Structure formats: structure tokens, C-alpha cells
Amino acid sequence: MKSSRSPVYLLVWLAMLAAEAYAAVRLWQLSMLPLRHKLLITILFTMVWLLAGLLYMLGNNSTRGKRPGLWRRIIAWVLAVVMIGGSVYSVRLSNQVDQTIDKVTATVAVTSTIAVYVLKDDPAEYIEDAEGYTFGTAKSYDSSNTSSAVRQLKDKLENIETVQHDTVPEMVDALYAKKVNAIILNEAYASLLEDQDQYETFSEDTRILYEIVLEEGDADQIITDRITEDSNVEIGEFNGSITNLQPVNVTAEPFVVYLSGSDTRSKMLSTSRSDVNILMVVNPVSKQVLMVNTPRDYYVPNPAGRGALDKLTHCGIYGIGCSVSALANLYSTPVNYYAQINFTGFETLIDAIGGVTVESDYAFQSFHVGENHLNGSEALRFARDRHSFASGDNQRGKNQMKILTAVIDKLSTGTIIMHHAQILNSLQGMFVTNLSSDEINSLVKMQLDDGAKWNIKSFAVTGNGGSNYTYSMPNFRAYVMYQDATLVNTANTLIQRVLNGETLTKKDVSKSA
């Protein structure tokens, strides 16, 4: 009996050695894992392997029928089976962690969707039915993408006649007046149109006959348009000499990340307004993080218009690089990195990490004062609501930073490793960053190595509401928030203090409205 069992266990024991050795090699290849963790895991594998062999040997050599020998053999078998399974799982875990990092740092082409709009009652059902139609275009907005769309339309239609208008509103008016049969317009601009009383029913009055998806290339591309000569838009102060998106040693030097929430719900990122605009200033040496929130309606120079004043949220429709430049100009601080996620990605990310717990300042909707544990959809509602508060967008900005703080806290405890597969699925196509995989791995490795508690503070700039012309809608007045120069200067000072290695206190950020 004893001799028949030993060869079988010997093979299992050797298989256990092979599985552990392969798992150890794979873990050593995982760049985000600190050296001491790798050493501890290797030592643990070795000790368990030796213990399993020793227990089985002692169990086999004990007197037949004695209970201690039986239990030693049982424990040895359990250890072997568990460690083989654990080794296989750790290899799978290592592969998926690498895949997760590679996925979210891969170059993602943010798309622009150019649509052919017709009136609601137009008889055309397919683009081929528009043969002989006259198509309106606007020369003051997105002319490059419009030209690309026209070229693609020529593959569908034999003859295309286009009529160029000075502005988008003039083009839409021509469609309403039936001076053109259809218009060609970037879908990102439709939401801007509906902000105006004259065009608030645009989506109800029209329908999309055909869509052309164009890839703009890297997400930091800026589309440059021009303002018309008769525009009422003022030109603000824009410092074009600030160099952005320059990488640094993220574990040894301070850096600034632009966090953008894209105003879309699709499964793929597309050019759109940015509803969330937060600069995250990180000092990895002092373990200080400062999040500065800027309201979406802040009246700032738009880099795409060479400084023409616009809402900050509008900068997003010209590419994430435009928003980066606008904020760098506002705070006189170069921005090193960006990270953008859309609303669908935000929901699924929160669900992937098991939800977050935030403390609400007010009771609103289904939330109560104090701690609230939120899933993805609840977190999105918590972050987007502004109508429930007297301070409107100002409180919304604070709530957004509460959510981000909760996410950072959770990820800093290793959640990104435990929920790698879910995060991979949630971010695919809906998240883009210019942080490299090596930089993300270095940050995770640093956190796992020192287990430091970060001092996270937030500050929000605000201002007074008003009405003015914007670069993106130059012929119509829109609601804007005029800058509070004192708060902007305070934010500048706080940013520089973090970059210089200082630790902020609650009192330092208490001036935030």
C-alpha cells in the first residue's frame, strides 16, 4: 500500500515544483511587484514545497494505522493540490495584470462622428436616397473633418453639391428654410447647438441619415479652426509657450495630470465636451495630492481659437490636448499627463472595484448626509447632479472630487490587482491616457513597496455667472462663469506648493467656495 502511493505522490510533488517555479518566474517578470514581495513569494513557494514533501515522507514512514501518519499524508496532498492550483492562478493573474496595463496605456484613437442630418420629415431613408441633394457645410467649424466626410460620401453618391456657410447656425438655418436638403456636422457640436434657445429642439426637428466615423489619431491632437471677422468674441490672454505633456520620473518628481470626464455614453471614446475638468497635482516624494476642480462653464481662452474666449467644456470638442492647454494657461502650470474616461466607462470602473464610499454634504435624490456606499450608476448620479444644490456646479465639482478621492484610496490599497479582469473590461475603449505602462507599473510598485498613506486635498475655483459670446458659438450669447481671479491665484499658489514638496492642511484649502 505504501509503495503504491509513493510514486504517484512523487509525480505530484514534482509537478508542484514545476508549477511553482513557473509561477515564480512569471511573478519576477511582473514589473509592478517590488523586489521584497518577489523574494517573499519565492521563499514561501520553496518552503511549502519542502513542507509538503516532508509531511508525506513522515506520514509514509509512520507505523501503519497510526492517525498522525494519515493526517500528514492528507495535509501533504492538500498542500500539493492547492499550490498547483494557486500557481496556475498566479500565472493567469500576472498575465492579466500586464494585459490590463497594456490595454489602458495603448494609443487609443479618439473618434469623431460626422453626421448627415436631414429634416425629420425628409423622405430619404438611406444615404443612397440623397442622390442629387444639396449638402450644407460650415467653413468656420471642423473644416478638415468635414472635407474628409465629403470625400467618403463621394463613394456613396455619384454627385455631391455642397453649399458652404460662414457658421454652423447659418447652416442649420438653411436646412430649416429648406435652402439645402441636408447638412454635414460633427455630432459633438449638436449638444452645443441645443444649449441655445433657437436650436433647443434641433434633435427633435432633424434626424441622422448617415454617420461617418473618423479617427483623429492620438487623443492629444488639437483641431484648429478660426473665428469669423465679424465675430463678437473677445480674445483673452493665452500663453502659447507653455510646453505640455512632457513625461517625468513619476516616482521621484512631481507631476500634473488632467482628469477629464467625457460627455458621452458610447462604448468608444468620441470627441465631445468635457463635463469633468480636474487637475491632479501629485508629489510622489511628499505623498501629497491636490485636486483642483474648474467648472465646466469657466470662461477661458480657447487654444483652438488662438485665445478666443470660450467655455472650458467646449475645448473638449477640439481634442483633449485643447483642454490640457486651456488649463495649463489658466493656472500657468505645465500639464504632464492626461486621463479621460466617458460616462459608461466611469460606471463600469466603479462597479469593477466594488463601489466606493463617499461622505455627502447634503441630502439629495437617494443620498443622505454622511457616508454613502455607491455602485457605478449611483456614483455617476452623485457626480453629475447640480440642480439639487443652491451652489449648482460648484457643489457638483466638490462631489466629483469626493468620488475621485474614494477611487484613489481604494486603488492605493491594491484593488487594481485584485480586480484586474473587471477593470480591463470596464476600461477597454472608454479610457485613454498618455501615461506609459512603465510609468503606471512604477507607481503601483512604489505604492506596494512603501504602503504610504497619501494626503489628498481638493480645491475648487468658482466665479460669477453671466452671459457672453463664445468661440464655439460666436453669434449667440451663452451662460458662462466669469473667473474669480483671487481663487485662481490661490489655486496657482497651492499647485506650486505641492510641486515644491510642501504638505497641505485642511486650512490651506478652506478658501475653496
XYZ file of N, CA, C and O in Angstrom, residues 132-282:
604
model
N -28.433 63.640 -55.565
C -28.960 64.892 -56.079
C -29.235 65.929 -54.999
O -29.630 67.054 -55.314
N -29.046 65.579 -53.706
C -29.272 66.530 -52.615
C -28.171 67.591 -52.600
O -27.041 67.368 -53.055
N -28.514 68.742 -52.032
C -27.538 69.790 -51.760
C -27.163 69.709 -50.277
O -28.037 69.705 -49.410
N -25.871 69.632 -49.998
C -25.390 69.453 -48.618
C -24.770 70.752 -48.108
O -23.903 71.340 -48.757
N -25.237 71.192 -46.946
C -24.679 72.380 -46.320
C -23.460 72.033 -45.481
O -23.430 71.001 -44.807
N -22.442 72.891 -45.521
C -21.254 72.743 -44.682
C -20.952 74.096 -44.042
O -21.482 75.130 -44.467
N -20.114 74.078 -43.012
C -19.732 75.321 -42.325
C -18.216 75.470 -42.383
O -17.493 74.568 -41.950
N -17.737 76.588 -42.891
C -16.291 76.760 -43.046
C -15.618 77.184 -41.741
O -14.404 77.071 -41.617
N -16.393 77.639 -40.761
C -15.784 78.128 -39.515
C -15.638 77.042 -38.463
O -15.132 77.299 -37.383
N -16.095 75.835 -38.770
C -16.003 74.773 -37.766
C -15.636 73.439 -38.393
O -16.315 72.966 -39.309
N -14.563 72.840 -37.909
C -14.203 71.459 -38.235
C -14.116 71.207 -39.735
O -14.584 70.185 -40.244
N -13.500 72.144 -40.440
C -13.460 72.040 -41.899
C -12.670 70.812 -42.372
O -13.007 70.208 -43.390
N -11.631 70.426 -41.618
C -10.819 69.278 -42.033
C -11.625 67.983 -42.009
O -11.627 67.209 -42.975
N -12.316 67.740 -40.892
C -13.126 66.529 -40.784
C -14.306 66.561 -41.757
O -14.710 65.522 -42.294
N -14.864 67.738 -41.971
C -15.970 67.858 -42.926
C -15.511 67.480 -44.329
O -16.206 66.771 -45.059
N -14.312 67.931 -44.705
C -13.775 67.586 -46.025
C -13.555 66.089 -46.161
O -13.839 65.497 -47.209
N -13.063 65.466 -45.078
C -12.876 64.009 -45.089
C -14.210 63.295 -45.261
O -14.315 62.302 -45.991
N -15.240 63.808 -44.586
C -16.568 63.201 -44.690
C -17.118 63.326 -46.107
O -17.713 62.391 -46.650
N -16.921 64.484 -46.715
C -17.411 64.694 -48.084
C -16.732 63.711 -49.042
O -17.372 63.135 -49.928
N -15.425 63.500 -48.851
C -14.706 62.564 -49.719
C -15.273 61.152 -49.581
O -15.400 60.417 -50.576
N -15.630 60.752 -48.339
C -16.212 59.425 -48.143
C -17.620 59.339 -48.728
O -18.032 58.285 -49.229
N -18.349 60.437 -48.667
C -19.703 60.449 -49.234
C -19.674 60.260 -50.752
O -20.619 59.716 -51.340
N -18.596 60.666 -51.370
C -18.475 60.517 -52.823
C -18.408 59.051 -53.239
O -18.657 58.720 -54.401
N -18.062 58.174 -52.277
C -18.076 56.735 -52.566
C -19.499 56.183 -52.576
O -19.756 55.100 -53.103
N -20.415 56.944 -51.967
C -21.808 56.503 -51.870
C -22.703 57.173 -52.919
O -23.718 56.599 -53.321
N -22.340 58.381 -53.286
C -23.186 59.167 -54.190
C -22.381 59.594 -55.412
O -21.194 59.938 -55.302
N -23.025 59.596 -56.558
C -22.335 59.971 -57.789
C -22.050 61.466 -57.850
O -20.986 61.896 -58.284
N -23.018 62.257 -57.423
C -22.856 63.711 -57.479
C -23.146 64.318 -56.107
O -24.178 64.034 -55.502
N -22.219 65.124 -55.640
C -22.412 65.813 -54.366
C -22.246 67.315 -54.584
O -21.184 67.778 -55.025
N -23.286 68.056 -54.291
C -23.222 69.512 -54.371
C -23.217 70.061 -52.953
O -24.095 69.740 -52.139
N -22.220 70.848 -52.620
C -22.124 71.421 -51.277
C -22.264 72.938 -51.344
O -21.821 73.579 -52.298
N -22.887 73.481 -50.300
C -23.022 74.925 -50.150
C -22.368 75.304 -48.826
O -22.763 74.810 -47.764
N -21.359 76.145 -48.876
C -20.610 76.500 -47.676
C -21.213 77.720 -46.984
O -21.543 78.720 -47.635
N -21.370 77.614 -45.671
C -21.910 78.719 -44.869
C -20.818 79.205 -43.904
O -19.908 78.453 -43.552
N -20.938 80.443 -43.482
C -19.912 81.012 -42.598
C -19.892 80.328 -41.234
O -18.834 80.109 -40.655
N -21.072 80.018 -40.688
C -21.145 79.450 -39.343
C -22.091 78.254 -39.321
O -22.903 78.063 -40.239
N -22.005 77.502 -38.251
C -22.910 76.362 -38.073
C -24.367 76.819 -37.954
O -25.245 76.244 -38.601
N -24.676 77.841 -37.150
C -26.070 78.288 -37.076
C -26.644 78.709 -38.431
O -27.810 78.420 -38.730
N -25.838 79.359 -39.258
C -26.314 79.741 -40.588
C -26.619 78.497 -41.419
O -27.601 78.465 -42.179
N -25.786 77.485 -41.266
C -26.005 76.233 -41.992
C -27.298 75.568 -41.523
O -28.090 75.083 -42.340
N -27.543 75.537 -40.205
C -28.766 74.936 -39.672
C -29.995 75.728 -40.118
O -31.023 75.146 -40.482
N -29.875 77.056 -40.119
C -30.990 77.889 -40.594
C -31.320 77.571 -42.051
O -32.495 77.553 -42.455
N -30.292 77.320 -42.847
C -30.511 76.985 -44.256
C -31.250 75.659 -44.394
O -32.093 75.498 -45.286
N -30.956 74.721 -43.487
C -31.671 73.437 -43.508
C -33.135 73.642 -43.131
O -34.044 73.108 -43.800
N -33.375 74.422 -42.073
C -34.750 74.704 -41.652
C -35.542 75.399 -42.770
O -36.739 75.125 -42.957
N -34.871 76.291 -43.487
C -35.538 77.042 -44.563
C -35.588 76.243 -45.862
O -36.093 76.737 -46.871
N -35.062 75.021 -45.849
C -35.025 74.113 -46.995
C -34.253 74.694 -48.174
O -34.535 74.390 -49.342
N -33.234 75.525 -47.849
C -32.333 76.017 -48.879
C -31.276 74.962 -49.213
O -30.638 75.025 -50.257
N -31.070 74.035 -48.268
C -30.248 72.850 -48.522
C -31.067 71.642 -48.070
O -31.972 71.757 -47.223
N -30.768 70.489 -48.634
C -31.522 69.275 -48.285
C -30.957 68.558 -47.066
O -31.671 67.819 -46.377
N -29.666 68.756 -46.828
C -29.008 68.068 -45.717
C -27.816 68.908 -45.276
O -27.351 69.792 -46.012
N -27.344 68.653 -44.068
C -26.144 69.336 -43.582
C -25.158 68.295 -43.063
O -25.552 67.209 -42.624
N -23.891 68.637 -43.114
C -22.825 67.757 -42.629
C -22.236 68.405 -41.382
O -21.702 69.524 -41.444
N -22.350 67.711 -40.239
C -21.983 68.325 -38.959
C -21.407 67.292 -38.004
O -21.928 66.180 -37.888
N -20.343 67.664 -37.323
C -19.779 66.828 -36.257
C -20.815 66.703 -35.141
O -21.346 67.698 -34.657
N -21.108 65.459 -34.739
C -22.141 65.253 -33.720
C -21.801 65.922 -32.394
O -22.691 66.222 -31.589
N -20.515 66.156 -32.140
C -20.120 66.820 -30.899
C -20.689 68.222 -30.813
O -20.899 68.760 -29.723
N -20.946 68.826 -31.974
C -21.441 70.200 -31.986
C -22.942 70.281 -31.745
O -23.458 71.325 -31.341
N -23.638 69.166 -31.946
C -25.096 69.203 -31.790
C -25.498 69.588 -30.381
O -26.467 70.329 -30.167
N -24.747 69.085 -29.364
C -25.087 69.418 -27.978
C -24.875 70.896 -27.700
O -25.572 71.495 -26.872
N -23.910 71.528 -28.399
C -23.700 72.964 -28.250
C -24.868 73.738 -28.840
O -25.328 74.732 -28.274
N -25.357 73.269 -29.978
C -26.499 73.931 -30.603
C -27.706 73.962 -29.681
O -28.381 74.984 -29.546
N -27.956 72.830 -29.034
C -29.158 72.709 -28.218
C -29.078 73.511 -26.927
O -30.055 73.622 -26.192
N -27.892 74.080 -26.627
C -27.771 74.992 -25.488
C -28.415 76.342 -25.786
O -28.665 77.132 -24.878
N -28.662 76.606 -27.077
C -29.256 77.875 -27.477
C -30.769 77.729 -27.643
O -31.254 76.715 -28.154
N -31.496 78.741 -27.192
C -32.956 78.689 -27.257
C -33.448 78.458 -28.691
O -34.426 77.736 -28.911
N -32.747 79.056 -29.668
C -33.202 78.960 -31.056
C -33.115 77.529 -31.602
O -33.824 77.171 -32.534
N -32.239 76.732 -30.993
C -31.991 75.399 -31.550
C -32.165 74.285 -30.509
O -31.670 73.181 -30.701
N -32.884 74.566 -29.439
C -33.019 73.568 -28.380
C -33.794 72.331 -28.830
O -33.701 71.275 -28.206
N -34.545 72.434 -29.935
C -35.288 71.274 -30.450
C -34.609 70.679 -31.693
O -35.235 69.954 -32.456
N -33.317 70.972 -31.865
C -32.613 70.511 -33.061
C -32.709 68.997 -33.240
O -33.001 68.500 -34.328
N -32.494 68.242 -32.172
C -32.525 66.776 -32.283
C -33.929 66.254 -32.573
O -34.092 65.168 -33.138
N -34.951 67.025 -32.195
C -36.326 66.624 -32.485
C -36.735 67.029 -33.905
O -37.556 66.350 -34.536
N -36.156 68.131 -34.403
C -36.504 68.626 -35.730
C -35.790 67.868 -36.844
O -36.229 67.908 -38.006
N -34.703 67.213 -36.498
C -33.881 66.559 -37.516
C -33.672 65.086 -37.164
O -34.058 64.624 -36.096
N -33.091 64.372 -38.083
C -32.657 63.008 -37.816
C -31.359 62.748 -38.575
O -31.049 63.432 -39.555
N -30.610 61.769 -38.096
C -29.338 61.439 -38.730
C -29.588 60.418 -39.829
O -30.073 59.315 -39.577
N -29.233 60.801 -41.047
C -29.414 59.907 -42.188
C -28.217 58.972 -42.353
O -28.372 57.815 -42.746
N -27.025 59.479 -42.004
C -25.812 58.686 -42.224
C -24.723 59.191 -41.289
O -24.660 60.392 -40.977
N -23.880 58.273 -40.825
C -22.783 58.631 -39.936
C -21.458 58.187 -40.540
O -21.342 57.098 -41.098
N -20.449 59.038 -40.380
C -19.092 58.737 -40.837
C -18.172 58.875 -39.641
O -18.045 59.960 -39.058
N -17.554 57.765 -39.239
C -16.661 57.764 -38.080
C -15.230 57.972 -38.556
O -14.707 57.203 -39.361
N -14.615 59.031 -38.054
C -13.246 59.363 -38.429
C -12.348 59.253 -37.210
O -12.713 59.686 -36.114
N -11.184 58.666 -37.384
C -10.205 58.612 -36.312
C -9.259 59.787 -36.459
O -8.661 59.997 -37.510
N -9.112 60.527 -35.345
C -8.273 61.718 -35.395
C -6.813 61.405 -35.107
O -5.969 62.286 -35.118
N -6.513 60.140 -34.796
C -5.147 59.798 -34.408
C -5.010 59.849 -32.907
O -5.928 59.486 -32.182
N -3.878 60.297 -32.412
C -3.665 60.347 -30.975
C -4.637 61.324 -30.314
O -5.022 62.323 -30.886
N -4.968 61.027 -29.053
C -6.005 61.796 -28.367
C -5.577 63.213 -28.027
O -6.399 64.027 -27.663
N -4.280 63.537 -28.137
C -3.857 64.890 -27.785
C -3.818 65.822 -28.991
O -3.275 66.901 -28.938
N -4.394 65.393 -30.094
C -4.448 66.239 -31.284
C -5.392 67.412 -31.051
O -6.455 67.277 -30.467
N -5.006 68.585 -31.525
C -5.859 69.772 -31.441
C -6.312 70.156 -32.845
O -5.503 70.299 -33.751
N -7.608 70.279 -33.006
C -8.153 70.743 -34.280
C -8.253 72.266 -34.208
O -8.904 72.805 -33.318
N -7.592 72.960 -35.096
C -7.584 74.418 -35.059
C -8.552 74.980 -36.088
O -8.458 74.685 -37.270
N -9.490 75.786 -35.631
C -10.423 76.476 -36.503
C -10.157 77.975 -36.408
O -9.248 78.419 -35.731
N -10.983 78.741 -37.037
C -10.795 80.186 -36.973
C -12.108 80.860 -36.605
O -13.181 80.289 -36.779
N -12.017 82.057 -36.083
C -13.221 82.827 -35.801
C -13.455 83.767 -36.980
O -12.527 84.213 -37.644
N -14.716 84.057 -37.230
C -15.045 84.912 -38.376
C -14.691 86.358 -38.058
O -14.588 86.763 -36.900
N -14.525 87.126 -39.100
C -14.099 88.512 -38.930
C -15.120 89.354 -38.171
O -14.773 90.294 -37.478
N -16.401 88.999 -38.314
C -17.432 89.794 -37.663
C -17.835 89.215 -36.310
O -18.883 89.552 -35.765
N -17.006 88.336 -35.766
C -17.332 87.689 -34.500
C -17.332 88.690 -33.349
O -16.546 89.644 -33.315
N -18.245 88.448 -32.392
C -18.315 89.285 -31.197
C -17.435 88.749 -30.066
O -17.418 89.312 -28.980
N -16.722 87.662 -30.308
C -15.951 87.007 -29.257
C -14.675 87.787 -28.961
O -13.941 88.188 -29.870
N -14.422 87.982 -27.658
C -13.201 88.673 -27.242
C -12.024 87.699 -27.210
O -12.195 86.486 -27.083
N -10.825 88.263 -27.344
C -9.601 87.466 -27.282
C -9.003 87.615 -25.886
O -8.798 88.730 -25.404
N -8.747 86.492 -25.230
C -8.163 86.526 -23.898
C -6.650 86.359 -23.949
O -6.050 86.222 -25.021
N -6.034 86.356 -22.787
C -4.586 86.200 -22.700
C -4.231 84.721 -22.745
O -4.635 83.949 -21.867
N -3.493 84.333 -23.776
C -3.110 82.930 -23.917
C -1.608 82.814 -24.087
O -1.023 83.421 -24.992
N -0.999 82.047 -23.199
C 0.453 81.836 -23.231
C 0.744 80.550 -23.997
O 0.661 79.457 -23.455
N 1.071 80.695 -25.257
C 1.328 79.523 -26.088
C 2.696 78.908 -25.886
O 3.027 77.902 -26.520
N 3.507 79.505 -24.990
C 4.870 78.995 -24.796
C 4.941 77.866 -23.766
O 5.994 77.251 -23.599
N 3.835 77.596 -23.078
C 3.843 76.509 -22.089
C 3.906 75.170 -22.817
O 3.071 74.877 -23.666
N 4.884 74.374 -22.470
C 5.055 73.062 -23.094
C 4.400 72.000 -22.230
O 4.791 71.804 -21.076
N 3.409 71.342 -22.789
C 2.656 70.335 -22.035
C 3.022 68.917 -22.462
O 3.719 68.702 -23.454
N 2.506 67.962 -21.692
C 2.604 66.540 -21.994
C 4.056 66.059 -22.080
O 4.404 65.214 -22.897
N 4.889 66.619 -21.194
C 6.274 66.179 -21.099
C 6.406 65.169 -19.952
O 6.065 65.475 -18.807
N 6.886 63.943 -20.212
C 6.980 62.929 -19.160
C 8.059 63.252 -18.131
O 9.022 63.972 -18.428
N 7.866 62.729 -16.915
C 8.848 62.889 -15.838
C 9.048 61.533 -15.167
O 8.369 60.557 -15.486
N 9.965 61.474 -14.215
C 10.130 60.279 -13.383
C 9.037 60.307 -12.321
O 9.151 61.006 -11.318
N 7.963 59.557 -12.547
C 6.753 59.705 -11.736
C 6.917 59.224 -10.292
O 6.052 59.506 -9.454
N 7.984 58.507 -9.977
C 8.192 58.071 -8.589
C 9.161 58.975 -7.846
O 9.367 58.793 -6.645
N 9.743 59.938 -8.558
C 10.732 60.801 -7.912
C 10.483 62.288 -8.140
O 11.029 63.119 -7.416
N 9.653 62.631 -9.122
C 9.400 64.028 -9.438
C 7.905 64.317 -9.407
O 7.090 63.455 -9.771
N 7.521 65.530 -8.989
C 6.094 65.887 -9.007
C 5.593 66.022 -10.439
O 6.357 66.331 -11.359
N 4.293 65.789 -10.620
C 3.713 65.890 -11.956
C 2.241 66.281 -11.860
O 1.627 66.198 -10.794
N 1.684 66.707 -12.996
C 0.303 67.169 -13.061
C -0.451 66.331 -14.088
O 0.019 66.147 -15.213
N -1.614 65.829 -13.684
C -2.456 65.019 -14.565
C -3.791 65.726 -14.770
O -4.415 66.174 -13.804
N -4.211 65.837 -16.024
C -5.543 66.365 -16.320
C -6.531 65.205 -16.370
O -6.379 64.271 -17.157
N -7.531 65.249 -15.507
C -8.582 64.231 -15.459
C -9.826 64.786 -16.140
O -10.378 65.800 -15.713
N -10.242 64.102 -17.194
C -11.366 64.588 -17.989
C -12.490 63.568 -18.008
O -12.255 62.373 -18.205
N -13.700 64.054 -17.808
C -14.888 63.217 -17.939
C -15.598 63.571 -19.226
O -16.154 64.664 -19.367
N -15.548 62.659 -20.189
C -16.126 62.922 -21.498
C -17.648 62.841 -21.458
O -18.219 61.929 -20.861
N -18.297 63.792 -22.128
C -19.753 63.897 -22.138
C -20.371 62.935 -23.157
O -21.108 63.339 -24.051
N -20.031 61.642 -23.034
C -20.600 60.644 -23.927
C -20.914 59.378 -23.140
O -20.368 59.140 -22.073
N -21.797 58.545 -23.710
C -22.151 57.281 -23.077
C -21.892 56.093 -24.015
O -22.357 54.997 -23.760
N -21.160 56.317 -25.093
C -20.926 55.243 -26.041
C -19.879 54.284 -25.495
O -19.216 54.544 -24.487
N -19.736 53.139 -26.207
C -18.748 52.141 -25.824
C -17.341 52.532 -26.278
O -16.380 51.861 -25.952
N -17.234 53.600 -27.069
C -15.930 54.070 -27.519
C -15.858 55.573 -27.252
O -16.850 56.285 -27.354
N -14.662 56.046 -26.890
C -14.481 57.466 -26.684
C -14.667 58.218 -27.998
O -14.183 57.790 -29.043
N -15.368 59.314 -27.931
C -15.513 60.156 -29.109
C -15.322 61.604 -28.693
O -15.498 61.967 -27.527
N -14.937 62.427 -29.643
C -14.723 63.842 -29.364
C -16.011 64.447 -28.813
O -17.075 64.302 -29.409
N -15.899 65.132 -27.689
C -17.103 65.680 -27.062
C -16.703 66.735 -26.048
O -15.514 66.959 -25.773
N -17.718 67.377 -25.473
C -17.470 68.305 -24.385
C -16.911 67.553 -23.180
O -17.155 66.366 -23.009
N -16.153 68.253 -22.362
C -15.625 67.651 -21.139
C -16.402 68.194 -19.954
O -16.308 69.380 -19.634
N -17.181 67.318 -19.314
C -18.004 67.741 -18.187
C -17.229 67.758 -16.874
O -17.641 68.401 -15.915
N -16.147 67.011 -16.797
C -15.307 66.977 -15.603
C -13.924 67.481 -15.995
O -13.320 66.987 -16.954
N -13.435 68.477 -15.269
C -12.140 69.084 -15.584
C -11.354 69.290 -14.294
O -11.540 70.288 -13.594
N -10.514 68.336 -13.978
C -9.765 68.362 -12.720
C -8.280 68.199 -12.999
O -7.867 67.320 -13.750
N -7.492 69.084 -12.416
C -6.044 68.915 -12.430
C -5.634 68.208 -11.145
O -5.969 68.666 -10.045
N -4.952 67.089 -11.286
C -4.461 66.354 -10.124
C -2.950 66.556 -10.045
O -2.201 66.103 -10.914
N -2.522 67.267 -9.012
C -1.106 67.566 -8.809
C -0.564 66.533 -7.820
O -1.059 66.418 -6.695
N 0.444 65.787 -8.240
C 0.945 64.660 -7.448
C 2.419 64.869 -7.127
O 3.227 65.118 -8.030
